[in-house]
Short mmCIF file of N, CA, C and O in Angstrom, two decimals:
data_model
loop_
_atom_site.label_atom_id
_atom_site.label_comp_id
_atom_site.label_asym_id
_atom_site.label_seq_id
_atom_site.Cartn_x
_atom_site.Cartn_y
_atom_site.Cartn_z
N UNK A 34 -15.61 3.46 -4.52
CA UNK A 34 -14.37 3.13 -3.85
C UNK A 34 -14.05 1.66 -4.10
O UNK A 34 -14.91 0.80 -4.06
N UNK A 35 -12.79 1.40 -4.35
CA UNK A 35 -12.34 0.05 -4.65
C UNK A 35 -12.25 -0.80 -3.39
O UNK A 35 -12.28 -0.28 -2.27
N UNK A 36 -12.11 -2.08 -3.59
CA UNK A 36 -11.86 -3.02 -2.50
C UNK A 36 -10.38 -3.40 -2.55
O UNK A 36 -9.78 -3.42 -3.62
N UNK A 37 -9.82 -3.72 -1.39
CA UNK A 37 -8.37 -3.96 -1.35
C UNK A 37 -7.94 -5.11 -2.25
O UNK A 37 -6.90 -5.02 -2.90
N UNK A 38 -8.73 -6.18 -2.33
CA UNK A 38 -8.30 -7.31 -3.14
C UNK A 38 -8.39 -6.99 -4.64
O UNK A 38 -7.63 -7.53 -5.44
N UNK A 39 -9.30 -6.09 -5.02
CA UNK A 39 -9.36 -5.64 -6.42
C UNK A 39 -8.10 -4.85 -6.77
O UNK A 39 -7.52 -5.04 -7.84
N UNK A 40 -7.69 -3.98 -5.86
CA UNK A 40 -6.47 -3.19 -6.09
C UNK A 40 -5.25 -4.11 -6.09
O UNK A 40 -4.37 -3.99 -6.96
N UNK A 41 -5.18 -5.03 -5.15
CA UNK A 41 -4.06 -5.98 -5.10
C UNK A 41 -3.99 -6.81 -6.38
O UNK A 41 -2.90 -7.04 -6.91
N UNK A 42 -5.14 -7.23 -6.87
CA UNK A 42 -5.15 -8.01 -8.11
C UNK A 42 -4.67 -7.14 -9.28
O UNK A 42 -3.86 -7.57 -10.09
N UNK A 43 -5.16 -5.91 -9.34
CA UNK A 43 -4.74 -5.01 -10.41
C UNK A 43 -3.22 -4.80 -10.38
O UNK A 43 -2.55 -4.88 -11.42
N UNK A 44 -2.69 -4.56 -9.20
CA UNK A 44 -1.24 -4.36 -9.08
C UNK A 44 -0.47 -5.59 -9.53
O UNK A 44 0.48 -5.49 -10.32
N UNK A 45 -0.88 -6.76 -9.06
CA UNK A 45 -0.15 -7.98 -9.42
C UNK A 45 -0.36 -8.38 -10.88
O UNK A 45 0.48 -9.05 -11.46
N UNK A 46 -1.45 -7.96 -11.47
CA UNK A 46 -1.61 -8.16 -12.92
C UNK A 46 -0.61 -7.30 -13.68
O UNK A 46 -0.11 -7.70 -14.73
N UNK A 47 -0.31 -6.12 -13.17
CA UNK A 47 0.60 -5.20 -13.84
C UNK A 47 2.07 -5.55 -13.58
O UNK A 47 2.90 -5.41 -14.46
N UNK A 48 2.37 -5.97 -12.36
CA UNK A 48 3.77 -6.21 -11.98
C UNK A 48 4.20 -7.65 -12.21
O UNK A 48 5.39 -7.93 -12.28
N UNK A 49 3.25 -8.56 -12.28
CA UNK A 49 3.59 -9.97 -12.22
C UNK A 49 3.83 -10.34 -10.76
O UNK A 49 3.52 -9.57 -9.85
N UNK A 50 4.39 -11.50 -10.55
CA UNK A 50 4.62 -11.98 -9.19
C UNK A 50 5.56 -11.02 -8.45
O UNK A 50 6.58 -10.60 -9.00
N UNK A 51 5.18 -10.66 -7.24
CA UNK A 51 6.00 -9.78 -6.38
C UNK A 51 6.04 -10.34 -4.98
O UNK A 51 5.22 -11.19 -4.61
N UNK A 52 6.98 -9.85 -4.19
CA UNK A 52 7.01 -10.28 -2.79
C UNK A 52 5.79 -9.69 -2.08
O UNK A 52 5.27 -8.64 -2.46
N UNK A 53 5.37 -10.37 -1.05
CA UNK A 53 4.23 -9.89 -0.26
C UNK A 53 4.54 -8.53 0.34
O UNK A 53 3.67 -7.65 0.38
N UNK A 54 5.78 -8.32 0.77
CA UNK A 54 6.15 -7.03 1.35
C UNK A 54 6.06 -5.92 0.30
O UNK A 54 5.54 -4.83 0.58
N UNK A 55 6.51 -6.19 -0.90
CA UNK A 55 6.44 -5.16 -1.94
C UNK A 55 4.99 -4.84 -2.27
O UNK A 55 4.64 -3.66 -2.46
N UNK A 56 4.14 -5.84 -2.34
CA UNK A 56 2.72 -5.59 -2.60
C UNK A 56 2.14 -4.67 -1.52
O UNK A 56 1.43 -3.71 -1.84
N UNK A 57 2.44 -4.95 -0.26
CA UNK A 57 1.93 -4.10 0.82
C UNK A 57 2.39 -2.65 0.64
O UNK A 57 1.61 -1.72 0.81
N UNK A 58 3.65 -2.45 0.28
CA UNK A 58 4.16 -1.08 0.13
C UNK A 58 3.57 -0.39 -1.10
O UNK A 58 3.27 0.80 -1.06
N UNK A 59 3.37 -1.13 -2.18
CA UNK A 59 2.73 -0.53 -3.37
C UNK A 59 1.29 -0.15 -3.05
O UNK A 59 0.81 0.90 -3.50
N UNK A 60 0.61 -0.97 -2.27
CA UNK A 60 -0.75 -0.64 -1.84
C UNK A 60 -0.74 0.63 -1.00
O UNK A 60 -1.61 1.50 -1.13
N UNK A 61 0.25 0.75 -0.13
CA UNK A 61 0.38 1.93 0.74
C UNK A 61 0.54 3.20 -0.10
O UNK A 61 -0.17 4.19 0.12
N UNK A 62 1.45 3.16 -1.06
CA UNK A 62 1.66 4.36 -1.87
C UNK A 62 0.48 4.63 -2.79
O UNK A 62 0.15 5.79 -3.04
N UNK A 63 -0.20 3.60 -3.25
CA UNK A 63 -1.42 3.82 -4.05
C UNK A 63 -2.48 4.52 -3.21
O UNK A 63 -3.15 5.44 -3.68
N UNK A 64 -2.63 4.10 -1.96
CA UNK A 64 -3.59 4.75 -1.07
C UNK A 64 -3.18 6.20 -0.79
O UNK A 64 -4.00 7.11 -0.86
N UNK A 65 -1.91 6.39 -0.45
CA UNK A 65 -1.43 7.73 -0.11
C UNK A 65 -1.64 8.71 -1.26
O UNK A 65 -2.17 9.81 -1.06
N UNK A 66 -1.26 8.31 -2.45
CA UNK A 66 -1.36 9.24 -3.59
C UNK A 66 -2.80 9.41 -4.05
O UNK A 66 -3.16 10.47 -4.55
N UNK A 67 -3.65 8.42 -3.84
CA UNK A 67 -5.07 8.60 -4.13
C UNK A 67 -5.66 9.67 -3.21
O UNK A 67 -6.46 10.51 -3.63
N UNK A 68 -5.24 9.65 -1.95
CA UNK A 68 -5.71 10.66 -1.00
C UNK A 68 -5.27 12.06 -1.43
O UNK A 68 -6.01 13.03 -1.23
N UNK A 69 -4.10 12.16 -2.04
CA UNK A 69 -3.60 13.46 -2.50
C UNK A 69 -4.30 13.87 -3.80
O UNK A 69 -4.85 14.96 -3.91
N UNK A 70 -4.26 12.98 -4.80
CA UNK A 70 -4.75 13.33 -6.13
C UNK A 70 -6.26 13.40 -6.23
O UNK A 70 -6.81 14.23 -6.93
N UNK A 71 -6.95 12.50 -5.55
CA UNK A 71 -8.41 12.43 -5.64
C UNK A 71 -9.10 13.00 -4.40
O UNK A 71 -10.32 13.15 -4.39
N UNK A 72 -8.33 13.22 -3.35
CA UNK A 72 -8.85 13.65 -2.06
C UNK A 72 -9.88 12.68 -1.49
O UNK A 72 -10.84 13.07 -0.83
N UNK A 73 -9.65 11.41 -1.80
CA UNK A 73 -10.46 10.34 -1.22
C UNK A 73 -9.63 9.06 -1.23
O UNK A 73 -8.73 8.90 -2.06
N UNK A 74 -9.92 8.17 -0.30
CA UNK A 74 -9.15 6.92 -0.26
C UNK A 74 -9.46 6.04 -1.47
O UNK A 74 -10.56 6.07 -2.01
N UNK A 75 -8.48 5.26 -1.85
CA UNK A 75 -8.65 4.28 -2.92
C UNK A 75 -9.49 3.11 -2.41
O UNK A 75 -10.32 2.57 -3.12
N UNK A 76 -9.28 2.75 -1.14
CA UNK A 76 -10.02 1.67 -0.47
C UNK A 76 -10.20 2.06 0.99
O UNK A 76 -9.45 2.91 1.50
N UNK A 77 -11.17 1.47 1.68
CA UNK A 77 -11.49 1.94 3.04
C UNK A 77 -10.54 1.48 4.15
O UNK A 77 -10.46 2.13 5.19
N UNK A 78 -9.82 0.40 3.96
CA UNK A 78 -9.01 -0.16 5.04
C UNK A 78 -7.85 0.78 5.41
O UNK A 78 -7.28 1.44 4.55
N UNK A 79 -7.52 0.74 6.70
CA UNK A 79 -6.38 1.50 7.20
C UNK A 79 -5.15 0.62 7.27
O UNK A 79 -5.24 -0.60 7.43
N UNK A 80 -4.00 1.26 7.19
CA UNK A 80 -2.73 0.58 7.38
C UNK A 80 -2.35 0.64 8.84
O UNK A 80 -2.66 1.61 9.54
N UNK A 81 -1.65 -0.39 9.29
CA UNK A 81 -1.07 -0.40 10.61
C UNK A 81 0.44 -0.21 10.47
O UNK A 81 1.03 -0.61 9.46
N UNK A 82 1.05 0.40 11.48
CA UNK A 82 2.49 0.70 11.45
C UNK A 82 3.28 -0.48 12.03
O UNK A 82 3.74 -0.44 13.17
N UNK A 83 3.42 -1.53 11.21
CA UNK A 83 4.17 -2.70 11.65
C UNK A 83 5.67 -2.41 11.60
O UNK A 83 6.10 -1.42 11.00
N UNK A 84 6.46 -3.28 12.18
CA UNK A 84 7.90 -3.08 12.27
C UNK A 84 8.56 -2.93 10.90
O UNK A 84 9.48 -2.15 10.73
N UNK A 85 8.09 -3.68 9.90
CA UNK A 85 8.68 -3.61 8.56
C UNK A 85 7.97 -2.63 7.65
O UNK A 85 8.15 -2.67 6.43
N UNK A 86 7.17 -1.75 8.21
CA UNK A 86 6.48 -0.74 7.42
C UNK A 86 4.97 -0.91 7.48
O UNK A 86 4.45 -1.77 8.20
N UNK A 87 4.26 -0.11 6.69
CA UNK A 87 2.80 -0.15 6.69
C UNK A 87 2.25 -1.47 6.15
O UNK A 87 2.73 -1.98 5.13
N UNK A 88 1.23 -1.99 6.83
CA UNK A 88 0.60 -3.26 6.44
C UNK A 88 -0.91 -3.15 6.63
O UNK A 88 -1.37 -2.59 7.62
N UNK A 89 -1.65 -3.70 5.68
CA UNK A 89 -3.10 -3.87 5.82
C UNK A 89 -3.31 -5.28 6.37
O UNK A 89 -3.02 -6.26 5.67
N UNK A 90 -3.82 -5.42 7.59
CA UNK A 90 -3.95 -6.75 8.19
C UNK A 90 -4.79 -7.73 7.36
O UNK A 90 -4.44 -8.91 7.29
N UNK A 91 -5.88 -7.27 6.76
CA UNK A 91 -6.70 -8.22 5.99
C UNK A 91 -5.98 -8.71 4.74
O UNK A 91 -6.18 -9.85 4.32
N UNK A 92 -5.15 -7.86 4.15
CA UNK A 92 -4.33 -8.31 3.01
C UNK A 92 -3.25 -9.27 3.50
O UNK A 92 -3.00 -10.30 2.87
N UNK A 93 -2.66 -8.94 4.63
CA UNK A 93 -1.65 -9.82 5.21
C UNK A 93 -2.24 -11.21 5.49
O UNK A 93 -1.60 -12.23 5.23
N UNK A 94 -3.45 -11.25 6.01
CA UNK A 94 -4.10 -12.53 6.31
C UNK A 94 -4.23 -13.38 5.04
O UNK A 94 -4.12 -14.60 5.10
N UNK A 95 -4.43 -12.73 3.91
CA UNK A 95 -4.56 -13.45 2.64
C UNK A 95 -3.22 -14.04 2.20
O UNK A 95 -3.18 -15.14 1.67
N UNK A 96 -2.12 -13.32 2.38
CA UNK A 96 -0.82 -13.81 1.88
C UNK A 96 0.10 -14.34 2.97
O UNK A 96 1.24 -14.68 2.70
N UNK A 97 -0.42 -14.45 4.19
CA UNK A 97 0.39 -14.92 5.32
C UNK A 97 1.13 -16.21 4.96
O UNK A 97 0.55 -17.14 4.42
N UNK A 98 2.42 -16.24 5.27
CA UNK A 98 3.23 -17.43 5.02
C UNK A 98 3.77 -17.52 3.61
O UNK A 98 4.52 -18.43 3.30
N UNK A 99 3.40 -16.58 2.75
CA UNK A 99 3.89 -16.59 1.37
C UNK A 99 4.96 -15.52 1.21
O UNK A 99 4.82 -14.43 1.75
N UNK A 100 6.00 -15.85 0.46
CA UNK A 100 7.00 -14.84 0.15
C UNK A 100 6.59 -14.07 -1.10
O UNK A 100 6.62 -12.85 -1.13
N UNK A 101 6.17 -14.81 -2.13
CA UNK A 101 5.76 -14.19 -3.39
C UNK A 101 4.25 -14.36 -3.57
O UNK A 101 3.68 -15.36 -3.15
N UNK A 102 3.65 -13.36 -4.19
CA UNK A 102 2.22 -13.42 -4.50
C UNK A 102 2.02 -13.04 -5.96
O UNK A 102 2.79 -12.28 -6.53
N UNK A 103 0.96 -13.59 -6.53
CA UNK A 103 0.60 -13.26 -7.90
C UNK A 103 -0.90 -12.98 -7.96
O UNK A 103 -1.61 -13.16 -6.97
N UNK A 104 -1.37 -12.56 -9.11
CA UNK A 104 -2.77 -12.19 -9.25
C UNK A 104 -3.71 -13.36 -8.96
O UNK A 104 -4.85 -13.15 -8.58
N UNK A 105 -3.22 -14.60 -9.12
CA UNK A 105 -4.08 -15.76 -8.86
C UNK A 105 -4.52 -15.85 -7.40
O UNK A 105 -5.53 -16.47 -7.10
N UNK A 106 -3.78 -15.21 -6.50
CA UNK A 106 -4.17 -15.19 -5.10
C UNK A 106 -5.47 -14.41 -4.90
O UNK A 106 -6.17 -14.59 -3.92
N UNK A 107 -5.80 -13.58 -5.88
CA UNK A 107 -6.98 -12.72 -5.79
C UNK A 107 -8.02 -13.08 -6.85
O UNK A 107 -8.70 -12.22 -7.38
N UNK A 108 -8.13 -14.37 -7.15
CA UNK A 108 -9.08 -14.83 -8.18
C UNK A 108 -10.52 -14.45 -7.86
O UNK A 108 -11.35 -14.35 -8.76
N UNK A 109 -10.83 -14.24 -6.59
CA UNK A 109 -12.18 -13.87 -6.20
C UNK A 109 -12.45 -12.37 -6.37
O UNK A 109 -13.56 -11.90 -6.13
N UNK A 110 -11.45 -11.62 -6.80
CA UNK A 110 -11.58 -10.17 -6.98
C UNK A 110 -11.66 -9.82 -8.46
O UNK A 110 -11.12 -10.54 -9.31
N UNK A 111 -12.31 -8.72 -8.76
CA UNK A 111 -12.48 -8.27 -10.14
C UNK A 111 -11.76 -6.93 -10.33
O UNK A 111 -12.30 -5.88 -9.98
N UNK A 112 -10.57 -6.98 -10.88
CA UNK A 112 -9.80 -5.74 -11.08
C UNK A 112 -10.45 -4.84 -12.13
O UNK A 112 -10.19 -3.64 -12.16
N UNK A 113 -11.32 -5.41 -12.96
CA UNK A 113 -12.02 -4.61 -13.97
C UNK A 113 -13.02 -3.65 -13.34
O UNK A 113 -13.48 -2.71 -13.98
N UNK A 114 -13.34 -3.87 -12.06
CA UNK A 114 -14.31 -3.00 -11.39
C UNK A 114 -13.69 -1.67 -10.95
O UNK A 114 -14.41 -0.75 -10.57
N UNK A 115 -12.35 -1.56 -11.01
CA UNK A 115 -11.73 -0.28 -10.69
C UNK A 115 -12.12 0.74 -11.76
O UNK A 115 -12.19 0.42 -12.94
N UNK A 116 -12.34 1.96 -11.32
CA UNK A 116 -12.69 3.02 -12.27
C UNK A 116 -11.45 3.41 -13.07
O UNK A 116 -10.31 3.07 -12.69
N UNK A 117 -11.66 4.14 -14.12
CA UNK A 117 -10.54 4.61 -14.93
C UNK A 117 -9.58 5.47 -14.09
O UNK A 117 -8.37 5.36 -14.20
N UNK A 118 -10.15 6.32 -13.24
CA UNK A 118 -9.32 7.17 -12.37
C UNK A 118 -8.52 6.32 -11.38
O UNK A 118 -7.33 6.59 -11.14
N UNK A 119 -9.15 5.31 -10.80
CA UNK A 119 -8.45 4.43 -9.85
C UNK A 119 -7.30 3.70 -10.54
O UNK A 119 -6.18 3.66 -10.03
N UNK A 120 -7.57 3.16 -11.72
CA UNK A 120 -6.51 2.48 -12.47
C UNK A 120 -5.39 3.45 -12.84
O UNK A 120 -4.21 3.13 -12.74
N UNK A 121 -5.77 4.65 -13.25
CA UNK A 121 -4.78 5.66 -13.62
C UNK A 121 -3.88 6.04 -12.45
O UNK A 121 -2.66 6.19 -12.62
N UNK A 122 -4.46 6.18 -11.26
CA UNK A 122 -3.66 6.51 -10.08
C UNK A 122 -2.70 5.38 -9.73
O UNK A 122 -1.53 5.62 -9.44
N UNK A 123 -3.20 4.15 -9.77
CA UNK A 123 -2.33 3.01 -9.48
C UNK A 123 -1.22 2.92 -10.53
O UNK A 123 -0.06 2.68 -10.19
N UNK A 124 -1.55 3.15 -11.77
CA UNK A 124 -0.54 3.11 -12.83
C UNK A 124 0.56 4.13 -12.60
O UNK A 124 1.75 3.85 -12.82
N UNK A 125 0.19 5.33 -12.13
CA UNK A 125 1.21 6.36 -11.84
C UNK A 125 2.10 5.92 -10.69
O UNK A 125 3.32 6.14 -10.72
N UNK A 126 1.50 5.32 -9.68
CA UNK A 126 2.28 4.82 -8.54
C UNK A 126 3.24 3.72 -9.02
O UNK A 126 4.43 3.72 -8.66
N UNK A 127 2.75 2.81 -9.84
CA UNK A 127 3.60 1.73 -10.34
C UNK A 127 4.72 2.26 -11.23
O UNK A 127 5.84 1.73 -11.22
N UNK A 128 4.44 3.31 -12.00
CA UNK A 128 5.46 3.89 -12.87
C UNK A 128 6.62 4.45 -12.03
O UNK A 128 7.79 4.37 -12.44
N UNK A 129 6.31 4.98 -10.86
CA UNK A 129 7.36 5.57 -10.02
C UNK A 129 7.99 4.55 -9.07
O UNK A 129 9.21 4.47 -8.94
N UNK A 130 7.16 3.77 -8.38
CA UNK A 130 7.65 2.88 -7.33
C UNK A 130 7.82 1.42 -7.78
O UNK A 130 8.44 0.64 -7.07
N UNK A 131 7.24 1.07 -8.91
CA UNK A 131 7.16 -0.34 -9.29
C UNK A 131 8.49 -1.04 -9.52
O UNK A 131 8.58 -2.25 -9.34
N UNK A 132 9.53 -0.31 -9.93
CA UNK A 132 10.82 -0.96 -10.17
C UNK A 132 11.71 -1.00 -8.94
O UNK A 132 12.81 -1.52 -8.98
N UNK A 133 11.22 -0.48 -7.83
CA UNK A 133 12.00 -0.47 -6.58
C UNK A 133 11.85 -1.82 -5.88
O UNK A 133 10.84 -2.50 -6.03
N UNK A 134 12.85 -2.17 -5.10
CA UNK A 134 12.77 -3.43 -4.35
C UNK A 134 11.87 -3.26 -3.12
O UNK A 134 11.63 -2.14 -2.66
N UNK A 135 11.44 -4.38 -2.60
CA UNK A 135 10.62 -4.35 -1.38
C UNK A 135 11.38 -3.68 -0.24
O UNK A 135 10.81 -2.89 0.51
N UNK A 136 12.67 -3.99 -0.12
CA UNK A 136 13.45 -3.41 0.97
C UNK A 136 13.62 -1.91 0.78
O UNK A 136 13.53 -1.14 1.74
N UNK A 137 13.81 -1.45 -0.45
CA UNK A 137 13.93 -0.02 -0.72
C UNK A 137 12.63 0.68 -0.33
O UNK A 137 12.66 1.74 0.31
N UNK A 138 11.51 0.11 -0.70
CA UNK A 138 10.21 0.70 -0.36
C UNK A 138 9.99 0.70 1.15
O UNK A 138 9.50 1.69 1.72
N UNK A 139 10.36 -0.38 1.81
CA UNK A 139 10.22 -0.45 3.26
C UNK A 139 11.09 0.62 3.92
O UNK A 139 10.64 1.33 4.82
N UNK A 140 12.33 0.73 3.47
CA UNK A 140 13.23 1.75 4.01
C UNK A 140 12.66 3.15 3.81
O UNK A 140 12.77 4.00 4.69
N UNK A 141 12.05 3.39 2.66
CA UNK A 141 11.46 4.70 2.39
C UNK A 141 10.34 5.00 3.38
O UNK A 141 10.30 6.10 3.95
N UNK A 142 9.46 4.03 3.61
CA UNK A 142 8.36 4.27 4.56
C UNK A 142 8.90 4.57 5.95
O UNK A 142 8.28 5.32 6.70
N UNK A 143 10.06 3.99 6.29
CA UNK A 143 10.66 4.18 7.62
C UNK A 143 11.25 5.58 7.78
O UNK A 143 11.59 5.97 8.90
N UNK A 144 11.36 6.32 6.69
CA UNK A 144 11.90 7.69 6.75
C UNK A 144 10.79 8.74 6.68
O UNK A 144 11.07 9.93 6.75
N UNK A 145 9.55 8.31 6.51
CA UNK A 145 8.44 9.23 6.26
C UNK A 145 7.55 9.36 7.50
O UNK A 145 7.32 8.38 8.23
N UNK A 146 7.04 10.57 7.71
CA UNK A 146 6.30 10.90 8.92
C UNK A 146 5.10 10.01 9.25
O UNK A 146 4.90 9.70 10.43
N UNK A 147 4.25 9.61 8.30
CA UNK A 147 3.07 8.84 8.73
C UNK A 147 3.43 7.58 9.51
O UNK A 147 2.85 7.32 10.58
N UNK A 148 4.39 6.80 9.02
CA UNK A 148 4.79 5.58 9.71
C UNK A 148 5.54 5.93 11.00
O UNK A 148 5.29 5.35 12.06
N UNK A 149 6.46 6.90 10.91
CA UNK A 149 7.23 7.29 12.09
C UNK A 149 6.34 7.78 13.23
O UNK A 149 6.54 7.40 14.39
N UNK A 150 5.37 8.63 12.90
CA UNK A 150 4.49 9.18 13.93
C UNK A 150 3.60 8.11 14.55
O UNK A 150 3.33 8.13 15.75
N UNK A 151 3.14 7.16 13.73
CA UNK A 151 2.29 6.09 14.27
C UNK A 151 3.08 5.17 15.21
O UNK A 151 2.51 4.57 16.11
N UNK A 152 4.39 5.09 15.02
CA UNK A 152 5.24 4.23 15.85
C UNK A 152 5.97 5.00 16.94
O UNK A 152 6.82 4.44 17.64
N UNK A 153 5.65 6.25 17.11
CA UNK A 153 6.35 7.09 18.08
C UNK A 153 6.34 6.44 19.45
O UNK A 153 5.31 6.00 19.95
N UNK A 154 7.52 6.37 20.06
CA UNK A 154 7.66 5.80 21.39
C UNK A 154 7.87 4.30 21.41
O UNK A 154 8.13 3.74 22.48
N UNK A 155 7.80 3.64 20.28
CA UNK A 155 8.00 2.19 20.23
C UNK A 155 9.46 1.87 19.95
O UNK A 155 10.11 2.55 19.15
N UNK A 156 9.98 0.83 20.57
CA UNK A 156 11.35 0.41 20.25
C UNK A 156 11.43 -0.12 18.81
O UNK A 156 10.44 -0.63 18.27
N UNK A 157 12.61 -0.02 18.21
CA UNK A 157 12.82 -0.55 16.87
C UNK A 157 12.47 -2.03 16.86
O UNK A 157 12.87 -2.78 17.76
N UNK A 158 11.70 -2.45 15.87
CA UNK A 158 11.35 -3.86 15.73
C UNK A 158 10.17 -4.31 16.57
O UNK A 158 9.73 -5.46 16.46
N UNK A 159 9.63 -3.44 17.41
CA UNK A 159 8.49 -3.82 18.25
C UNK A 159 7.24 -4.01 17.39
O UNK A 159 7.03 -3.29 16.41
N UNK A 160 6.43 -4.97 17.76
CA UNK A 160 5.17 -5.15 17.04
C UNK A 160 4.22 -4.02 17.43
O UNK A 160 4.32 -3.44 18.51
N UNK A 161 3.32 -3.71 16.49
CA UNK A 161 2.37 -2.62 16.73
C UNK A 161 1.15 -2.80 15.84
O UNK A 161 1.26 -3.27 14.71
N UNK A 162 0.02 -2.43 16.38
CA UNK A 162 -1.21 -2.39 15.60
C UNK A 162 -1.68 -0.95 15.44
O UNK A 162 -2.83 -0.70 15.07
N UNK A 163 -0.78 0.00 15.70
CA UNK A 163 -1.13 1.42 15.60
C UNK A 163 -1.56 1.76 14.17
O UNK A 163 -0.89 1.38 13.21
N UNK A 164 -2.68 2.43 14.07
CA UNK A 164 -3.22 2.84 12.77
C UNK A 164 -2.42 4.04 12.24
O UNK A 164 -2.09 4.95 12.99
N UNK A 165 -2.14 4.02 10.95
CA UNK A 165 -1.59 5.19 10.28
C UNK A 165 -2.80 5.94 9.73
O UNK A 165 -3.44 5.47 8.78
N UNK A 166 -3.17 7.07 10.33
CA UNK A 166 -4.39 7.76 9.90
C UNK A 166 -4.32 8.24 8.45
O UNK A 166 -3.29 8.71 7.98
N UNK A 167 -5.45 8.10 7.74
CA UNK A 167 -5.50 8.58 6.37
C UNK A 167 -5.22 10.07 6.30
O UNK A 167 -4.59 10.54 5.34
N UNK A 168 -5.63 10.81 7.32
CA UNK A 168 -5.34 12.26 7.35
C UNK A 168 -3.84 12.51 7.39
O UNK A 168 -3.34 13.46 6.76
N UNK A 169 -3.09 11.66 8.08
CA UNK A 169 -1.63 11.81 8.14
C UNK A 169 -1.01 11.53 6.77
O UNK A 169 -0.07 12.22 6.36
N UNK A 170 -1.56 10.54 6.07
CA UNK A 170 -1.08 10.25 4.70
C UNK A 170 -1.33 11.46 3.80
O UNK A 170 -0.43 11.90 3.08
N UNK A 171 -2.54 11.97 3.83
CA UNK A 171 -2.89 13.11 2.97
C UNK A 171 -2.00 14.31 3.28
O UNK A 171 -1.46 14.94 2.37
N UNK A 172 -1.87 14.62 4.54
CA UNK A 172 -1.09 15.79 4.94
C UNK A 172 0.37 15.66 4.51
O UNK A 172 0.95 16.58 3.94
N UNK A 173 0.97 14.51 4.78
CA UNK A 173 2.38 14.33 4.48
C UNK A 173 2.65 14.33 2.97
O UNK A 173 3.52 15.05 2.48
N UNK A 174 1.92 13.49 2.23
CA UNK A 174 2.23 13.34 0.81
C UNK A 174 1.80 14.56 -0.01
O UNK A 174 2.38 14.85 -1.04
N UNK A 175 0.81 15.32 0.47
CA UNK A 175 0.46 16.55 -0.27
C UNK A 175 1.52 17.61 -0.08
O UNK A 175 1.59 18.53 -0.87
N UNK A 176 2.35 17.47 0.95
CA UNK A 176 3.41 18.46 1.16
C UNK A 176 4.65 18.19 0.31
O UNK A 176 5.54 19.02 0.24
N UNK A 177 4.69 17.04 -0.33
CA UNK A 177 5.88 16.69 -1.13
C UNK A 177 5.83 17.36 -2.49
O UNK A 177 4.82 17.59 -3.06
#
């Protein structure tokens, strides 16, 4: 299983500099589709259902206060340690979602059940640390 900073570095090596929000959403879809295609998580961390969409708090802590991030933010990570299957899954996610804007990706997550269900009962824009369960990701995205 990969580590989040290895995956983040791999993504930013492929995309070049991206907004922190877009990186979070690409990580989300990489995790979701790994759960579908491989039936196992790409990395162990869970996403929280924040107001602007799914966020990994430890990744957020790394890029906090930055609008744009690049692979140099993850110099301590080794993207070469990802397996061929892990790289292939991320590449498929980037092929589909990579040209979308951060706002488009955020809007998409706001229309999908895993984020919606984790935020159930919360007012729009409210902060939340509610976990988006990996089982919810698997169930929802395998139905698409």
